[in-house]
Short mmCIF file of C-alpha atoms in Angstrom, two decimals:
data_model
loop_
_atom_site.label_atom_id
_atom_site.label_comp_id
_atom_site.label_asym_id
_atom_site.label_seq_id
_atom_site.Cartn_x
_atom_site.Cartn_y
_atom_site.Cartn_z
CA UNK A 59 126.56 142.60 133.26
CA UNK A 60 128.69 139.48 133.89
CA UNK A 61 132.31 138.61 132.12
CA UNK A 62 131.26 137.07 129.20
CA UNK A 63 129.10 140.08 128.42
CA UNK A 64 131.19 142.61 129.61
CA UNK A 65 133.71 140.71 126.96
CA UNK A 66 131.21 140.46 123.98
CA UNK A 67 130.00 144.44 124.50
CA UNK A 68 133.58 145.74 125.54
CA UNK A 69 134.25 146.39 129.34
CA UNK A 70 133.30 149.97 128.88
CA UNK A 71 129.84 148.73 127.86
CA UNK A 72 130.46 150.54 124.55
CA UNK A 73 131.50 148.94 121.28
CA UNK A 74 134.84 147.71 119.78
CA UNK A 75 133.80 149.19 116.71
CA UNK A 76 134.44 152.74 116.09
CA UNK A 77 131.37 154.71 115.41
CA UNK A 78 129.16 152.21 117.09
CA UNK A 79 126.33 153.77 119.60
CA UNK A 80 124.96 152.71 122.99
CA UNK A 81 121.44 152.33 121.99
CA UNK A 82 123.26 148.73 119.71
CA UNK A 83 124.80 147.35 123.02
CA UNK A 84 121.82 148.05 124.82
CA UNK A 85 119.58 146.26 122.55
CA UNK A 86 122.11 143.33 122.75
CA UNK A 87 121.92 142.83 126.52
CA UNK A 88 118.38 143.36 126.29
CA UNK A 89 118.32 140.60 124.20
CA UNK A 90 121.18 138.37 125.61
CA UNK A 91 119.48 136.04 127.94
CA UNK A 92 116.59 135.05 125.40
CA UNK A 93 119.78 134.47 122.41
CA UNK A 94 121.96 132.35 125.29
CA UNK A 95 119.00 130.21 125.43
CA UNK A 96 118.68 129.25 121.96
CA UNK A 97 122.25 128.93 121.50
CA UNK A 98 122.14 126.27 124.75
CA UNK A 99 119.55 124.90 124.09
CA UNK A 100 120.62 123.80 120.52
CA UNK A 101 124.17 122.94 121.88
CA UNK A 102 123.88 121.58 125.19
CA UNK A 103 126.84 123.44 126.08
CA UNK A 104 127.04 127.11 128.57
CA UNK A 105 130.51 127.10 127.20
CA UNK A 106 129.69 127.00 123.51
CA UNK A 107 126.75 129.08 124.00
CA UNK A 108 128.63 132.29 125.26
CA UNK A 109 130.94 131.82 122.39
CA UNK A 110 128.01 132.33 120.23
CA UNK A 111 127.02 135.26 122.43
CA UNK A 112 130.08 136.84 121.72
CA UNK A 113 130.52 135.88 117.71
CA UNK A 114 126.93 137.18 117.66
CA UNK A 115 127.67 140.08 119.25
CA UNK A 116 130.88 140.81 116.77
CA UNK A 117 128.64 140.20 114.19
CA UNK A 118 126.04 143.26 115.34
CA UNK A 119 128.32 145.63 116.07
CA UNK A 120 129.05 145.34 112.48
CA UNK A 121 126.12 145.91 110.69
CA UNK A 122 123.70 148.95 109.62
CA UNK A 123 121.47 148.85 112.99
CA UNK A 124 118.96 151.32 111.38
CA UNK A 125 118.24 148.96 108.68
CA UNK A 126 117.65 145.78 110.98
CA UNK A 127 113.85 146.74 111.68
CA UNK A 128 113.31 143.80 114.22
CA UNK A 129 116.29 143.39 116.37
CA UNK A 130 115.37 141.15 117.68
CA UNK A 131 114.72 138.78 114.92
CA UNK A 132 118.15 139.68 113.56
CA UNK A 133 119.75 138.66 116.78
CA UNK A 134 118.16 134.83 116.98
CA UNK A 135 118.60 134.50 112.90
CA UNK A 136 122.30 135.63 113.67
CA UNK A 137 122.78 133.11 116.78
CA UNK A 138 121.19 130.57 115.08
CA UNK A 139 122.86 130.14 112.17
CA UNK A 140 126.15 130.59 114.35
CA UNK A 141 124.80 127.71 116.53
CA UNK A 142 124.18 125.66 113.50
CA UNK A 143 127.35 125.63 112.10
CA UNK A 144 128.59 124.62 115.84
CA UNK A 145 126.49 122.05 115.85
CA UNK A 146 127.89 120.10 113.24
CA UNK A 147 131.50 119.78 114.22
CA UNK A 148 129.83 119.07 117.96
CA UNK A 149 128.38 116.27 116.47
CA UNK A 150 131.62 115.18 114.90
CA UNK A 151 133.02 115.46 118.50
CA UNK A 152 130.54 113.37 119.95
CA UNK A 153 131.26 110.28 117.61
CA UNK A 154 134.45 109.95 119.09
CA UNK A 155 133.16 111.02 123.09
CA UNK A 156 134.35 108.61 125.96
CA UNK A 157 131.61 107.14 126.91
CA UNK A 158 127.73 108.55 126.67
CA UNK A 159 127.58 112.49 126.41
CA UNK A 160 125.50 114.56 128.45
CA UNK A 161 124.65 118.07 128.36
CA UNK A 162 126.48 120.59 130.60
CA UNK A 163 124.27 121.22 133.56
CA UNK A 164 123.10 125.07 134.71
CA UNK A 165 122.06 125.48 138.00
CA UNK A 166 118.76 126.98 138.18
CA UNK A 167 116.66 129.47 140.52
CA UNK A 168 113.59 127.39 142.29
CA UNK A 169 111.33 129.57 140.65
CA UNK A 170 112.73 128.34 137.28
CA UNK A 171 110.77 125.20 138.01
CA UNK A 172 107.22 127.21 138.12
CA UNK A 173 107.42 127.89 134.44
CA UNK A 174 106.86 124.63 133.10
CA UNK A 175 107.31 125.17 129.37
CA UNK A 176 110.99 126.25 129.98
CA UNK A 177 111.74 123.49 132.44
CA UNK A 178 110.33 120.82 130.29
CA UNK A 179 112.61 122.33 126.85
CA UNK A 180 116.05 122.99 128.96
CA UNK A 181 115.80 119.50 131.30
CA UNK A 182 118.72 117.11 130.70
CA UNK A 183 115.79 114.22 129.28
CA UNK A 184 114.56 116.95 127.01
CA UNK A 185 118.26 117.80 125.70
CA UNK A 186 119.23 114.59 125.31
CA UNK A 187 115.76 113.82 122.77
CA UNK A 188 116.97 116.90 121.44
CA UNK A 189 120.03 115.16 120.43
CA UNK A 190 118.70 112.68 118.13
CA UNK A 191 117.74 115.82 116.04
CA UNK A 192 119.06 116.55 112.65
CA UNK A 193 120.83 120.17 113.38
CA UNK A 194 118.01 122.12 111.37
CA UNK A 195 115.22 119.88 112.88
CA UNK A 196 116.53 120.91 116.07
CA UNK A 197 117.06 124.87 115.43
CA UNK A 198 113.14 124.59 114.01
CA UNK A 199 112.47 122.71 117.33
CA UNK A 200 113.43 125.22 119.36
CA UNK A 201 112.55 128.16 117.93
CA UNK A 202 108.93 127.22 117.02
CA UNK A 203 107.88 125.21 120.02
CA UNK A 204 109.97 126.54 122.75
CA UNK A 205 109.93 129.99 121.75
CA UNK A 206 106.88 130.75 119.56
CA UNK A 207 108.62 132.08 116.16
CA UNK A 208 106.89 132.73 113.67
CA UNK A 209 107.42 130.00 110.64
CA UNK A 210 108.63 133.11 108.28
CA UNK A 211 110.90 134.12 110.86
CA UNK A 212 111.93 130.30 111.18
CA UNK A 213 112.65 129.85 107.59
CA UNK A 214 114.89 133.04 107.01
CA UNK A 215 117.06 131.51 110.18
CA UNK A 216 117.24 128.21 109.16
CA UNK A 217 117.05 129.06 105.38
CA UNK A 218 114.16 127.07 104.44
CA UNK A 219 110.66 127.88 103.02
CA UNK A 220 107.64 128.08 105.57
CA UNK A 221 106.17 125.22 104.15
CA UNK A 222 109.22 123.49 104.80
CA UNK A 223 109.91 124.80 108.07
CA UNK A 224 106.03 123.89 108.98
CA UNK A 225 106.66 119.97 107.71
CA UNK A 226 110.09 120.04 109.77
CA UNK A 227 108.50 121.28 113.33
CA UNK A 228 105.15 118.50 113.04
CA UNK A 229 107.46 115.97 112.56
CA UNK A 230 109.77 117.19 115.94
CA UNK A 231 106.64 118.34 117.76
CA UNK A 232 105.53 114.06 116.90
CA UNK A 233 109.08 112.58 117.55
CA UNK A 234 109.05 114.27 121.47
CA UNK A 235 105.14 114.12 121.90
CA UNK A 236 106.39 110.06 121.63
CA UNK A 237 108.94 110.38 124.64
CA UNK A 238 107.65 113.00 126.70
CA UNK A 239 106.53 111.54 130.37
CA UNK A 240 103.31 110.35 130.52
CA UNK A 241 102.51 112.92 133.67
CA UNK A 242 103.41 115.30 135.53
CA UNK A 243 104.36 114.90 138.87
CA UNK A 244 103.74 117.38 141.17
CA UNK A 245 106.24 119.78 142.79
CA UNK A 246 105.79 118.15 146.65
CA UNK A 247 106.37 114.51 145.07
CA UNK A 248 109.20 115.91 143.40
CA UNK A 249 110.24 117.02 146.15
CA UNK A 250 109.72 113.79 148.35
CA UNK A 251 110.73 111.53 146.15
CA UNK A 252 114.18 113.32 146.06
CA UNK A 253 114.74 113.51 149.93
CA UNK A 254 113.98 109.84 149.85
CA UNK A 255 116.31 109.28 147.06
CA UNK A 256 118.53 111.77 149.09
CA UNK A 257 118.96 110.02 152.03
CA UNK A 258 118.55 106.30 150.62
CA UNK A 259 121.78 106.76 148.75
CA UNK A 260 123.46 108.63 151.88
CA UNK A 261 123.25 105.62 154.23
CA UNK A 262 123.37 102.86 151.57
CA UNK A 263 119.58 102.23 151.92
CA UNK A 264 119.21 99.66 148.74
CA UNK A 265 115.74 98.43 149.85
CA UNK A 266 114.43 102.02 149.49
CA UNK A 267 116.07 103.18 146.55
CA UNK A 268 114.48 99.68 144.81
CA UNK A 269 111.19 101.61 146.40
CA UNK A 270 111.66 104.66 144.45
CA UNK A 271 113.15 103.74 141.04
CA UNK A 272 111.65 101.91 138.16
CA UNK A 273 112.17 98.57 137.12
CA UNK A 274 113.54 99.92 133.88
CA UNK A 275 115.68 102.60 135.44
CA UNK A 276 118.97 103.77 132.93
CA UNK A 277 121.69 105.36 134.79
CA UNK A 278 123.74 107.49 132.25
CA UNK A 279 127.40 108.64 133.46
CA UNK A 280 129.25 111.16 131.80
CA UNK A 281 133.01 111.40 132.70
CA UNK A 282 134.54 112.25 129.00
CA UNK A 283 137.23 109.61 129.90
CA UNK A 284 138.73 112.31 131.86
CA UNK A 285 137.01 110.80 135.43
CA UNK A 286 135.86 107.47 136.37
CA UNK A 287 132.21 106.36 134.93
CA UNK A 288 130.63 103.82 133.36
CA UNK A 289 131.36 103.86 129.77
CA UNK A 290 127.74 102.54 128.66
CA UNK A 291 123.83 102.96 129.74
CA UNK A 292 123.30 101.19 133.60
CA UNK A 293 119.97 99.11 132.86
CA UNK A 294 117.39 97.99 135.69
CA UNK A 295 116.57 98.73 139.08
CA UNK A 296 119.16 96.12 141.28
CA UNK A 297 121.88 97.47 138.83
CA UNK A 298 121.87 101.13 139.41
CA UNK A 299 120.38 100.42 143.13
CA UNK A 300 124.16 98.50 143.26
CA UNK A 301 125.78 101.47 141.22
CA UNK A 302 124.40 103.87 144.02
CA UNK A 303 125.05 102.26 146.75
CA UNK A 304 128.86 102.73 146.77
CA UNK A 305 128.04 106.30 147.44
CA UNK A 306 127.60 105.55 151.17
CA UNK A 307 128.09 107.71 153.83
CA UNK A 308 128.54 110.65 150.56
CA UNK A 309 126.95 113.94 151.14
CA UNK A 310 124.64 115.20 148.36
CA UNK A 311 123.08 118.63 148.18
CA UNK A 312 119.63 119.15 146.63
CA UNK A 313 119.85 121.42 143.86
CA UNK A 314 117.69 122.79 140.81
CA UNK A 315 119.46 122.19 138.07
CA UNK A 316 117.91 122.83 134.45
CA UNK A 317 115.12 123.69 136.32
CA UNK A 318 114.82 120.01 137.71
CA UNK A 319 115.94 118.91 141.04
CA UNK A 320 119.28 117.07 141.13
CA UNK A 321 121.60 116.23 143.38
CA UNK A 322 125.32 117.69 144.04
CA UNK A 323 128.55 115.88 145.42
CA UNK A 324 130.99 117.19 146.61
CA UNK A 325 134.86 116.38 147.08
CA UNK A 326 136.97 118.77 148.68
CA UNK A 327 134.76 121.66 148.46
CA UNK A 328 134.50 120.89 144.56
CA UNK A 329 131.78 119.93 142.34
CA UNK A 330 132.68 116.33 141.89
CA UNK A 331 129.13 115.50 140.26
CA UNK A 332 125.93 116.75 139.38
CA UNK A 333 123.04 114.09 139.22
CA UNK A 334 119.74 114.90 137.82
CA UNK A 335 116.83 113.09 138.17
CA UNK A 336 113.90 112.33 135.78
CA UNK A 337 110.63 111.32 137.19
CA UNK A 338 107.31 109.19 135.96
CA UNK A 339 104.40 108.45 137.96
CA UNK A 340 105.96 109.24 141.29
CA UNK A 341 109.18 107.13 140.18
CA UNK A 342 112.81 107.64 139.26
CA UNK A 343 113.11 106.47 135.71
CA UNK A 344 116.09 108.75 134.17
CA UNK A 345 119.64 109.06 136.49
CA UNK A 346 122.27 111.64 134.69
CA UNK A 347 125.81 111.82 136.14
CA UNK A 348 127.45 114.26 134.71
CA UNK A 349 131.52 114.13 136.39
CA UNK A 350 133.28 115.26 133.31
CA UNK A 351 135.23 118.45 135.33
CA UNK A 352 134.94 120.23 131.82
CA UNK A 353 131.11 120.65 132.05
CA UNK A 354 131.06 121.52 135.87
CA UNK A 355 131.70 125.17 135.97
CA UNK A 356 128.48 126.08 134.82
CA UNK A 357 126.86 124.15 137.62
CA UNK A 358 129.31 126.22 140.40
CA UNK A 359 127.15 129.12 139.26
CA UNK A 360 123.36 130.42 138.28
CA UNK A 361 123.31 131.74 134.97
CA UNK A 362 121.70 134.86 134.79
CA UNK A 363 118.49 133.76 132.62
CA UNK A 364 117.78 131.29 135.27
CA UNK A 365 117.21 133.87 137.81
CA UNK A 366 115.02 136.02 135.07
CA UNK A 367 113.21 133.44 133.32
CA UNK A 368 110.47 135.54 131.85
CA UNK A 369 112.98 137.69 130.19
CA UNK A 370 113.15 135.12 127.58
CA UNK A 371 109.89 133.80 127.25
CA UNK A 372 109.40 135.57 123.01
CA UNK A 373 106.22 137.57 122.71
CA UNK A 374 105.29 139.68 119.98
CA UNK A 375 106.99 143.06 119.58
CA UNK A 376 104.79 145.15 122.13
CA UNK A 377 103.35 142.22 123.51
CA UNK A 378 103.70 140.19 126.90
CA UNK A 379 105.54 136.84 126.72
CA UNK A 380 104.28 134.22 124.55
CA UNK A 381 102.26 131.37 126.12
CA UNK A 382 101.57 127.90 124.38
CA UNK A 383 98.03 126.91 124.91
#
């Protein structure tokens, strides 16, 4: 049980709330990787999504446990609807961000990257699409196409009728069917491409980072006007190759980071920046900087989902984890 937990359940693992049993903070942690997941992923922020944890958590110590038939179900409807109603005043912070916004990275177990369903909903391209979302669009988003809900479920979290919810998740299901990559590369060309990448931008290499990266290459840098970064989208290949190259003689280490391999500099023992990579047909089309200190702790550590990732896969009460075919 980590801090935030230990905070959210009480450090004596029992709850705040007099009268309260066990078996209800048991259920809680049971459930706690699966509801930081949806609360992230909706948010794009660790930070904000352990502060749902723990309003969700105040929230089920509180009510008549023997009446809530499907914990579970009560949990997400509770986290989402908390995550909602973060979601808007994010948004109103982001209108006035320094800068373009990216999400705050998590550093991720390699094995993270074998399940490709969770990869491809928690990567920093994925978030960002994600972003363009309406806040219910996205909540229906997430909940029926990264974790399997059923539309009644769906509805009574994002209080909507299934109908509605159905309409809602074809047209987000369309809208990132349109700007998903066209393939997917394979883990060893990942992986080459990024030691290439890797050691082009160490000694300053622009001819072979012009090999690797796409003619329409964007370069997004996220300092929150707090750090140094470029304040709008780098465009084209000789741009960021230029942008890149004043990293010279830096030392990077690889890293999985939203379950995608990335890059990590660091400055006096520090995180100093955490640069993820997206790749299409063997090249690097997507660069995300993110050097805004504020979203950096979560990279300095590995969540504890990311080291349990089928513990919050959703399957069926008494069933295994759900699959989409």
């Amino acid at each position: 049980m980590d801090e935030r937990t230990e905070r959210a359940t009480g450090v004596s693992g029992r709850s705040p709330h007099s009268g309260e049993t066990d078996s209800a903070t048991e259920t809680f942690v049971v459930h706690r990787n699966l509801l930081f997941t949806v609360a992230y992923e909706m948010l794009g922020s660790a930070a904000d999504a352990e502060d749902i944890l723990q309003e969700t958590w105040l929230r089920w110590a509180d009510v008549d446990h023997e009446a809530a038939r499907d914990p579970r179900a009560f949990l997400v409807r509770i986290t989402t609807r908390q995550a909602l109603t973060r979601l808007r005043t994010l948004r109103r912070r982001k209108e006035s961000y320094v800068g373009p916004w990216l999400p705050e990275p998590l550093l991720t177990a390699p094995d993270v990257a074998e399940d490709i369903e969770l990869t491809d909903s928690v990567s920093m391209a994925m978030l960002l699409v994600l972003e363009t979302f309406a806040p219910t669009e996205r909540a229906v988003f997430v909940l029926r196409d990264v974790f399997d809900l059923g539309y009644d479920e769906i509805a009574q979290a994002v209080d909507k009728t299934p109908a509605a919810v159905r309409q809602i998740a074809h047209r987000a299901r369309a809208h990132v069917a349109a700007r998903r990559p066209r393939e997917v590369v394979s883990p060893p060309r990942t992986r080459s491409v990024l030691a290439t990448f890797q050691q082009a931008v160490e000694t300053g290499d622009l001819q072979r980072l012009l090999d690797i990266i796409a003619p329409d290459v964007v370069l997004l840098t996220d300092g929150g006007g707090v750090v140094r970064a470029a304040l709008e989208p780098v465009v084209g290949a000789e741009a960021v190759a230029n942008v890149l190259g004043r990293l010279a003689s830096a030392s990077l280490q690889p890293a999985q980071v939203n379950g995608h391999p990335a890059l990590i500099l660091r400055t006096g023992g520090e995180i100093d920046t955490v640069r993820a990579v997206r790749l299409e047909s063997g090249l690097i089309t997507g660069l995300y900087a993110v050097r805004n200190p504020e979203k950096l702790h979560a990279s300095a550590r590995r969540p504890q989902w990311a080291a349990e990732p089928e513990r919050i896969r959703l399957g069926r009460p008494g069933q295994a984890p759900a699959r989409r075919s």
